[in-house]
Amino acid sequence: MVASGNPYRRTLSQEELAFAQKTLTERWGITTHYWYPLTESTHPLTAKFPLVAVSLDKRAYLPAGLEVHDEKALYRKIRSFLDRRGVKRVFEIWEHGESYSLDLSLAAFRYGPGLEGYWFDEASDWLVYCSHESSVTLAGAIAEIVAPPKPG
């Protein structure tokens, strides 16, 4: 097969979407269209993974104590982390409508068009969640890009 040079983006079938949603539930405890920090607490499944939520807007209605991060800088850190890990394709799961398997270069990693979004890969050892409240939650290995340094 000859590569076309165009980035890969494919709409998930209903079966693939069901599998992706099952992964979100079984791996991360996500059972609704929104997640931490908009939920009152995290799911017990997340206890074994680092979990960090940050704000992109200091005026956003979010739980107290979230650090405010520059949106562009945060997205650069996300892409850099995933590049270093050799991630080529991700799942982009939207709250409604179509969801995708796509090249990392096409991943939005932001709330858009009026929809909560989740991003992860087949290994599912990291997760990015973007909410309507200008929050970004990083779970699993990727949380290290904003986690405070460990004392030591």
N, C-alpha and C. Protein backbone atom coordinates (compact mmCIF):
# COMPACT_ATOMS: atom_id res chain seq x y z
N MET A 1 0.84 -1.18 0.00
CA MET A 1 0.00 0.00 0.00
C MET A 1 0.89 1.25 0.00
N VAL A 2 0.61 2.17 -0.85
CA VAL A 2 1.39 3.40 -0.97
C VAL A 2 0.78 4.48 -0.10
N ALA A 3 1.59 5.13 0.70
CA ALA A 3 1.11 6.21 1.56
C ALA A 3 0.74 7.42 0.70
N SER A 4 -0.36 8.05 1.01
CA SER A 4 -0.82 9.19 0.22
C SER A 4 -0.21 10.50 0.67
N GLY A 5 0.40 10.51 1.85
CA GLY A 5 0.96 11.75 2.37
C GLY A 5 -0.06 12.55 3.17
N ASN A 6 -1.32 12.17 3.10
CA ASN A 6 -2.35 12.85 3.86
C ASN A 6 -2.45 12.23 5.25
N PRO A 7 -2.68 13.04 6.27
CA PRO A 7 -2.84 12.48 7.62
C PRO A 7 -4.05 11.54 7.66
N TYR A 8 -3.93 10.52 8.49
CA TYR A 8 -4.96 9.49 8.64
C TYR A 8 -6.07 9.97 9.58
N ARG A 9 -7.30 9.82 9.14
CA ARG A 9 -8.46 10.10 9.99
C ARG A 9 -9.60 9.25 9.48
N ARG A 10 -10.14 8.42 10.39
CA ARG A 10 -11.22 7.53 10.03
C ARG A 10 -12.29 7.55 11.11
N THR A 11 -13.54 7.66 10.67
CA THR A 11 -14.66 7.62 11.61
C THR A 11 -14.77 6.21 12.18
N LEU A 12 -14.94 6.12 13.49
CA LEU A 12 -15.10 4.82 14.13
C LEU A 12 -16.46 4.22 13.79
N SER A 13 -16.47 2.92 13.58
CA SER A 13 -17.74 2.21 13.40
C SER A 13 -18.45 2.15 14.75
N GLN A 14 -19.69 1.75 14.76
CA GLN A 14 -20.43 1.62 16.03
C GLN A 14 -19.76 0.61 16.95
N GLU A 15 -19.23 -0.47 16.38
CA GLU A 15 -18.55 -1.48 17.18
C GLU A 15 -17.25 -0.93 17.78
N GLU A 16 -16.49 -0.18 16.99
CA GLU A 16 -15.26 0.41 17.49
C GLU A 16 -15.54 1.46 18.56
N LEU A 17 -16.59 2.25 18.35
CA LEU A 17 -16.96 3.25 19.34
C LEU A 17 -17.39 2.58 20.64
N ALA A 18 -18.15 1.51 20.54
CA ALA A 18 -18.57 0.77 21.74
C ALA A 18 -17.35 0.24 22.49
N PHE A 19 -16.35 -0.26 21.74
CA PHE A 19 -15.11 -0.74 22.36
C PHE A 19 -14.38 0.40 23.06
N ALA A 20 -14.27 1.56 22.40
CA ALA A 20 -13.60 2.72 22.98
C ALA A 20 -14.32 3.18 24.24
N GLN A 21 -15.65 3.22 24.19
CA GLN A 21 -16.41 3.64 25.37
C GLN A 21 -16.27 2.63 26.50
N LYS A 22 -16.18 1.36 26.17
CA LYS A 22 -15.96 0.32 27.18
C LYS A 22 -14.59 0.53 27.83
N THR A 23 -13.59 0.88 27.03
CA THR A 23 -12.26 1.16 27.57
C THR A 23 -12.32 2.34 28.54
N LEU A 24 -13.03 3.41 28.17
CA LEU A 24 -13.16 4.56 29.06
C LEU A 24 -13.80 4.17 30.38
N THR A 25 -14.78 3.30 30.34
CA THR A 25 -15.47 2.87 31.56
C THR A 25 -14.61 1.93 32.38
N GLU A 26 -14.08 0.90 31.73
CA GLU A 26 -13.35 -0.13 32.47
C GLU A 26 -11.97 0.32 32.94
N ARG A 27 -11.31 1.14 32.16
CA ARG A 27 -9.96 1.57 32.51
C ARG A 27 -9.95 2.81 33.40
N TRP A 28 -10.86 3.75 33.11
CA TRP A 28 -10.82 5.05 33.77
C TRP A 28 -12.05 5.36 34.62
N GLY A 29 -13.06 4.48 34.61
CA GLY A 29 -14.25 4.70 35.43
C GLY A 29 -15.16 5.79 34.91
N ILE A 30 -15.08 6.10 33.63
CA ILE A 30 -15.90 7.17 33.03
C ILE A 30 -17.23 6.57 32.60
N THR A 31 -18.31 7.06 33.20
CA THR A 31 -19.63 6.51 32.89
C THR A 31 -20.61 7.57 32.37
N THR A 32 -20.20 8.82 32.36
CA THR A 32 -21.05 9.89 31.84
C THR A 32 -20.26 10.67 30.80
N HIS A 33 -20.91 11.63 30.15
CA HIS A 33 -20.22 12.41 29.11
C HIS A 33 -19.23 13.42 29.68
N TYR A 34 -19.26 13.66 30.98
CA TYR A 34 -18.27 14.55 31.58
C TYR A 34 -17.54 13.78 32.68
N TRP A 35 -16.39 14.30 33.08
CA TRP A 35 -15.53 13.58 34.00
C TRP A 35 -14.85 14.55 34.94
N TYR A 36 -13.87 14.09 35.66
CA TYR A 36 -13.10 14.86 36.62
C TYR A 36 -12.44 16.07 35.95
N PRO A 37 -12.52 17.27 36.50
CA PRO A 37 -12.93 17.65 37.84
C PRO A 37 -14.38 18.09 37.95
N LEU A 38 -15.18 17.87 36.91
CA LEU A 38 -16.57 18.30 36.94
C LEU A 38 -17.45 17.36 37.75
N THR A 39 -16.98 16.15 37.99
CA THR A 39 -17.69 15.24 38.87
C THR A 39 -17.23 15.49 40.29
N GLU A 40 -18.02 15.07 41.24
CA GLU A 40 -17.69 15.35 42.63
C GLU A 40 -16.46 14.59 43.11
N SER A 41 -16.25 13.42 42.57
CA SER A 41 -15.08 12.65 43.00
C SER A 41 -14.60 11.81 41.83
N THR A 42 -13.45 11.23 42.00
CA THR A 42 -12.92 10.35 40.98
C THR A 42 -13.44 8.94 41.23
N HIS A 43 -13.27 8.10 40.27
CA HIS A 43 -13.68 6.71 40.37
C HIS A 43 -12.55 5.91 41.03
N PRO A 44 -12.87 4.85 41.78
CA PRO A 44 -11.81 4.05 42.40
C PRO A 44 -10.77 3.52 41.39
N LEU A 45 -11.17 3.33 40.15
CA LEU A 45 -10.22 2.84 39.15
C LEU A 45 -9.07 3.82 38.94
N THR A 46 -9.32 5.10 39.15
CA THR A 46 -8.27 6.09 38.89
C THR A 46 -7.24 6.15 40.02
N ALA A 47 -7.50 5.49 41.12
CA ALA A 47 -6.58 5.55 42.27
C ALA A 47 -5.20 5.02 41.91
N LYS A 48 -5.11 4.11 40.95
CA LYS A 48 -3.81 3.55 40.60
C LYS A 48 -3.08 4.36 39.53
N PHE A 49 -3.68 5.44 39.08
CA PHE A 49 -3.07 6.26 38.04
C PHE A 49 -2.92 7.70 38.52
N PRO A 50 -1.86 8.39 38.08
CA PRO A 50 -1.81 9.83 38.33
C PRO A 50 -2.98 10.51 37.61
N LEU A 51 -3.53 11.52 38.24
CA LEU A 51 -4.69 12.23 37.69
C LEU A 51 -4.54 13.70 38.05
N VAL A 52 -4.44 14.57 37.05
CA VAL A 52 -4.25 16.00 37.28
C VAL A 52 -5.22 16.77 36.40
N ALA A 53 -5.94 17.70 36.98
CA ALA A 53 -6.81 18.58 36.21
C ALA A 53 -6.25 19.99 36.30
N VAL A 54 -6.28 20.69 35.18
CA VAL A 54 -5.81 22.07 35.14
C VAL A 54 -6.87 22.93 34.47
N SER A 55 -6.78 24.22 34.69
CA SER A 55 -7.70 25.16 34.07
C SER A 55 -6.97 25.92 32.97
N LEU A 56 -7.72 26.26 31.92
CA LEU A 56 -7.17 27.09 30.86
C LEU A 56 -7.67 28.53 30.97
N ASP A 57 -8.53 28.76 31.95
CA ASP A 57 -9.15 30.08 32.10
C ASP A 57 -9.36 30.34 33.58
N LYS A 58 -8.70 31.36 34.12
CA LYS A 58 -8.81 31.63 35.56
C LYS A 58 -10.21 32.06 35.97
N ARG A 59 -11.05 32.42 35.01
CA ARG A 59 -12.43 32.81 35.32
C ARG A 59 -13.40 31.64 35.24
N ALA A 60 -12.92 30.48 34.82
CA ALA A 60 -13.80 29.32 34.63
C ALA A 60 -14.39 28.87 35.96
N TYR A 61 -15.59 28.34 35.90
CA TYR A 61 -16.27 27.81 37.08
C TYR A 61 -15.78 26.38 37.31
N LEU A 62 -14.73 26.26 38.10
CA LEU A 62 -14.11 24.97 38.38
C LEU A 62 -13.81 24.87 39.86
N PRO A 63 -13.57 23.65 40.34
CA PRO A 63 -13.21 23.50 41.75
C PRO A 63 -11.98 24.35 42.10
N ALA A 64 -11.96 24.83 43.32
CA ALA A 64 -10.84 25.64 43.78
C ALA A 64 -9.55 24.84 43.74
N GLY A 65 -8.45 25.54 43.51
CA GLY A 65 -7.15 24.90 43.60
C GLY A 65 -6.57 24.40 42.29
N LEU A 66 -7.32 24.53 41.19
CA LEU A 66 -6.75 24.09 39.92
C LEU A 66 -5.78 25.15 39.42
N GLU A 67 -4.61 24.71 39.01
CA GLU A 67 -3.64 25.62 38.43
C GLU A 67 -4.12 26.06 37.06
N VAL A 68 -3.80 27.30 36.70
CA VAL A 68 -4.13 27.81 35.37
C VAL A 68 -2.90 27.64 34.49
N HIS A 69 -3.10 27.02 33.33
CA HIS A 69 -2.01 26.79 32.39
C HIS A 69 -2.31 27.48 31.08
N ASP A 70 -1.27 27.93 30.42
CA ASP A 70 -1.40 28.50 29.10
C ASP A 70 -1.80 27.40 28.12
N GLU A 71 -2.88 27.62 27.39
CA GLU A 71 -3.43 26.60 26.51
C GLU A 71 -2.41 26.11 25.47
N LYS A 72 -1.77 27.03 24.77
CA LYS A 72 -0.82 26.64 23.72
C LYS A 72 0.36 25.86 24.31
N ALA A 73 0.86 26.32 25.44
CA ALA A 73 1.99 25.63 26.07
C ALA A 73 1.58 24.23 26.52
N LEU A 74 0.38 24.10 27.06
CA LEU A 74 -0.10 22.79 27.50
C LEU A 74 -0.20 21.83 26.32
N TYR A 75 -0.77 22.28 25.22
CA TYR A 75 -0.91 21.41 24.05
C TYR A 75 0.45 21.03 23.47
N ARG A 76 1.41 21.93 23.53
CA ARG A 76 2.77 21.59 23.08
C ARG A 76 3.35 20.48 23.98
N LYS A 77 3.12 20.59 25.28
CA LYS A 77 3.61 19.57 26.21
C LYS A 77 2.95 18.22 25.95
N ILE A 78 1.65 18.25 25.68
CA ILE A 78 0.93 17.00 25.39
C ILE A 78 1.52 16.34 24.15
N ARG A 79 1.65 17.10 23.08
CA ARG A 79 2.18 16.54 21.83
C ARG A 79 3.62 16.06 22.00
N SER A 80 4.43 16.82 22.71
CA SER A 80 5.82 16.44 22.93
C SER A 80 5.90 15.12 23.70
N PHE A 81 5.09 15.00 24.75
CA PHE A 81 5.06 13.77 25.55
C PHE A 81 4.69 12.59 24.66
N LEU A 82 3.65 12.73 23.86
CA LEU A 82 3.20 11.63 23.02
C LEU A 82 4.19 11.32 21.90
N ASP A 83 4.81 12.34 21.36
CA ASP A 83 5.87 12.12 20.35
C ASP A 83 7.01 11.30 20.94
N ARG A 84 7.46 11.66 22.15
CA ARG A 84 8.55 10.93 22.80
C ARG A 84 8.20 9.46 23.03
N ARG A 85 6.93 9.19 23.25
CA ARG A 85 6.48 7.81 23.46
C ARG A 85 6.24 7.06 22.15
N GLY A 86 6.37 7.76 21.04
CA GLY A 86 6.18 7.10 19.75
C GLY A 86 4.73 6.90 19.37
N VAL A 87 3.82 7.65 19.99
CA VAL A 87 2.39 7.52 19.66
C VAL A 87 2.17 8.09 18.27
N LYS A 88 1.56 7.29 17.41
CA LYS A 88 1.28 7.72 16.04
C LYS A 88 -0.20 8.00 15.81
N ARG A 89 -1.06 7.18 16.43
CA ARG A 89 -2.51 7.33 16.25
C ARG A 89 -3.21 7.33 17.60
N VAL A 90 -4.30 8.06 17.65
CA VAL A 90 -5.10 8.15 18.87
C VAL A 90 -6.57 7.98 18.54
N PHE A 91 -7.32 7.65 19.57
CA PHE A 91 -8.77 7.69 19.49
C PHE A 91 -9.21 9.08 19.96
N GLU A 92 -10.13 9.67 19.25
CA GLU A 92 -10.72 10.96 19.62
C GLU A 92 -12.21 10.69 19.78
N ILE A 93 -12.66 10.67 21.03
CA ILE A 93 -14.03 10.28 21.35
C ILE A 93 -14.79 11.53 21.79
N TRP A 94 -15.82 11.86 21.06
CA TRP A 94 -16.65 13.04 21.37
C TRP A 94 -17.92 12.62 22.07
N GLU A 95 -18.41 13.52 22.88
CA GLU A 95 -19.62 13.27 23.66
C GLU A 95 -20.82 12.92 22.76
N HIS A 96 -20.94 13.52 21.62
CA HIS A 96 -22.01 13.23 20.65
C HIS A 96 -21.40 13.22 19.26
N GLY A 97 -22.10 12.64 18.32
CA GLY A 97 -21.65 12.67 16.93
C GLY A 97 -20.54 11.67 16.66
N GLU A 98 -19.80 11.93 15.62
CA GLU A 98 -18.76 11.00 15.19
C GLU A 98 -17.51 11.09 16.05
N SER A 99 -16.86 9.94 16.21
CA SER A 99 -15.58 9.86 16.90
C SER A 99 -14.60 9.21 15.92
N TYR A 100 -13.29 9.33 16.20
CA TYR A 100 -12.31 8.99 15.18
C TYR A 100 -11.13 8.20 15.71
N SER A 101 -10.48 7.52 14.79
CA SER A 101 -9.11 7.04 14.92
C SER A 101 -8.33 7.95 13.99
N LEU A 102 -7.28 8.60 14.52
CA LEU A 102 -6.59 9.56 13.67
C LEU A 102 -5.13 9.71 14.04
N ASP A 103 -4.39 10.27 13.10
CA ASP A 103 -2.98 10.57 13.35
C ASP A 103 -2.87 11.58 14.48
N LEU A 104 -1.84 11.43 15.26
CA LEU A 104 -1.59 12.35 16.37
C LEU A 104 -1.61 13.80 15.90
N SER A 105 -1.09 14.06 14.72
CA SER A 105 -1.02 15.44 14.22
C SER A 105 -2.39 16.09 14.05
N LEU A 106 -3.44 15.29 13.95
CA LEU A 106 -4.80 15.83 13.77
C LEU A 106 -5.59 15.94 15.07
N ALA A 107 -5.06 15.39 16.15
CA ALA A 107 -5.80 15.38 17.41
C ALA A 107 -5.97 16.80 17.94
N ALA A 108 -7.19 17.14 18.31
CA ALA A 108 -7.51 18.50 18.75
C ALA A 108 -7.04 18.77 20.18
N PHE A 109 -7.22 17.82 21.08
CA PHE A 109 -6.91 18.00 22.50
C PHE A 109 -7.52 19.29 23.05
N ARG A 110 -8.74 19.58 22.65
CA ARG A 110 -9.45 20.75 23.19
C ARG A 110 -10.95 20.55 23.03
N TYR A 111 -11.67 21.24 23.90
CA TYR A 111 -13.13 21.23 23.84
C TYR A 111 -13.56 21.81 22.51
N GLY A 112 -14.45 21.14 21.85
CA GLY A 112 -14.86 21.70 20.58
C GLY A 112 -15.97 20.92 19.98
N PRO A 113 -16.52 21.29 19.02
CA PRO A 113 -17.62 22.25 18.82
C PRO A 113 -18.79 21.93 19.75
N GLY A 114 -18.72 22.46 20.94
CA GLY A 114 -19.78 22.25 21.93
C GLY A 114 -19.79 20.85 22.52
N LEU A 115 -18.66 20.16 22.48
CA LEU A 115 -18.61 18.75 22.91
C LEU A 115 -17.44 18.47 23.83
N GLU A 116 -17.68 17.64 24.85
CA GLU A 116 -16.61 17.13 25.69
C GLU A 116 -15.81 16.13 24.85
N GLY A 117 -14.49 16.07 25.02
CA GLY A 117 -13.68 15.16 24.24
C GLY A 117 -12.70 14.37 25.07
N TYR A 118 -12.43 13.14 24.62
CA TYR A 118 -11.47 12.24 25.25
C TYR A 118 -10.48 11.76 24.21
N TRP A 119 -9.20 11.65 24.58
CA TRP A 119 -8.16 11.15 23.68
C TRP A 119 -7.32 10.12 24.42
N PHE A 120 -7.03 9.01 23.75
CA PHE A 120 -6.17 7.96 24.29
C PHE A 120 -5.73 7.07 23.13
N ASP A 121 -4.80 6.17 23.39
CA ASP A 121 -4.38 5.25 22.34
C ASP A 121 -4.74 3.83 22.74
N GLU A 122 -4.34 2.87 21.92
CA GLU A 122 -4.71 1.48 22.19
C GLU A 122 -4.17 0.97 23.51
N ALA A 123 -3.00 1.43 23.93
CA ALA A 123 -2.43 0.99 25.21
C ALA A 123 -3.26 1.50 26.38
N SER A 124 -3.89 2.63 26.22
CA SER A 124 -4.75 3.25 27.23
C SER A 124 -4.06 3.42 28.58
N ASP A 125 -2.79 3.82 28.55
CA ASP A 125 -2.11 4.11 29.81
C ASP A 125 -2.00 5.61 30.04
N TRP A 126 -2.66 6.38 29.19
CA TRP A 126 -2.78 7.83 29.34
C TRP A 126 -4.13 8.24 28.77
N LEU A 127 -4.59 9.41 29.23
CA LEU A 127 -5.88 9.92 28.77
C LEU A 127 -5.88 11.43 28.90
N VAL A 128 -6.43 12.10 27.91
CA VAL A 128 -6.66 13.54 27.96
C VAL A 128 -8.15 13.76 27.84
N TYR A 129 -8.71 14.56 28.75
CA TYR A 129 -10.13 14.91 28.72
C TYR A 129 -10.26 16.42 28.73
N CYS A 130 -11.03 16.96 27.79
CA CYS A 130 -11.26 18.41 27.74
C CYS A 130 -12.74 18.69 27.94
N SER A 131 -13.04 19.60 28.86
CA SER A 131 -14.42 19.87 29.22
C SER A 131 -14.88 21.24 28.73
N HIS A 132 -16.17 21.45 28.89
CA HIS A 132 -16.79 22.74 28.53
C HIS A 132 -16.46 23.83 29.53
N GLU A 133 -15.87 23.49 30.63
CA GLU A 133 -15.54 24.49 31.66
C GLU A 133 -14.09 24.95 31.60
N SER A 134 -13.47 24.77 30.45
CA SER A 134 -12.06 25.16 30.26
C SER A 134 -11.12 24.37 31.15
N SER A 135 -11.48 23.11 31.42
CA SER A 135 -10.56 22.25 32.16
C SER A 135 -9.98 21.21 31.21
N VAL A 136 -8.77 20.79 31.54
CA VAL A 136 -8.13 19.68 30.85
C VAL A 136 -7.67 18.73 31.94
N THR A 137 -8.08 17.48 31.83
CA THR A 137 -7.66 16.47 32.78
C THR A 137 -6.69 15.53 32.09
N LEU A 138 -5.57 15.29 32.74
CA LEU A 138 -4.55 14.38 32.25
C LEU A 138 -4.48 13.21 33.21
N ALA A 139 -4.63 12.02 32.68
CA ALA A 139 -4.65 10.83 33.52
C ALA A 139 -3.61 9.83 33.06
N GLY A 140 -3.08 9.09 34.01
CA GLY A 140 -2.07 8.10 33.69
C GLY A 140 -0.72 8.75 33.47
N ALA A 141 0.07 8.14 32.62
CA ALA A 141 1.45 8.56 32.40
C ALA A 141 1.58 10.02 31.98
N ILE A 142 0.62 10.54 31.24
CA ILE A 142 0.72 11.91 30.72
C ILE A 142 0.57 12.98 31.81
N ALA A 143 0.04 12.60 32.97
CA ALA A 143 -0.15 13.56 34.04
C ALA A 143 1.16 14.18 34.50
N GLU A 144 2.27 13.49 34.24
CA GLU A 144 3.56 14.00 34.67
C GLU A 144 3.93 15.34 34.03
N ILE A 145 3.32 15.69 32.92
CA ILE A 145 3.71 16.95 32.26
C ILE A 145 3.29 18.18 33.03
N VAL A 146 2.34 18.06 33.95
CA VAL A 146 1.93 19.19 34.77
C VAL A 146 1.99 18.90 36.27
N ALA A 147 2.27 17.67 36.62
CA ALA A 147 2.32 17.31 38.04
C ALA A 147 3.48 18.03 38.72
N PRO A 148 3.27 18.46 39.95
CA PRO A 148 4.38 19.12 40.67
C PRO A 148 5.51 18.12 40.89
N PRO A 149 6.74 18.60 40.90
CA PRO A 149 7.87 17.69 41.13
C PRO A 149 7.76 17.02 42.49
N LYS A 150 8.17 15.77 42.54
CA LYS A 150 8.13 15.02 43.80
C LYS A 150 9.29 15.47 44.68
N PRO A 151 9.02 15.66 45.99
CA PRO A 151 10.10 16.08 46.88
C PRO A 151 11.18 15.01 46.93
N GLY A 152 12.38 15.48 47.04
CA GLY A 152 13.31 14.50 47.11
C GLY A 152 14.59 14.24 47.10
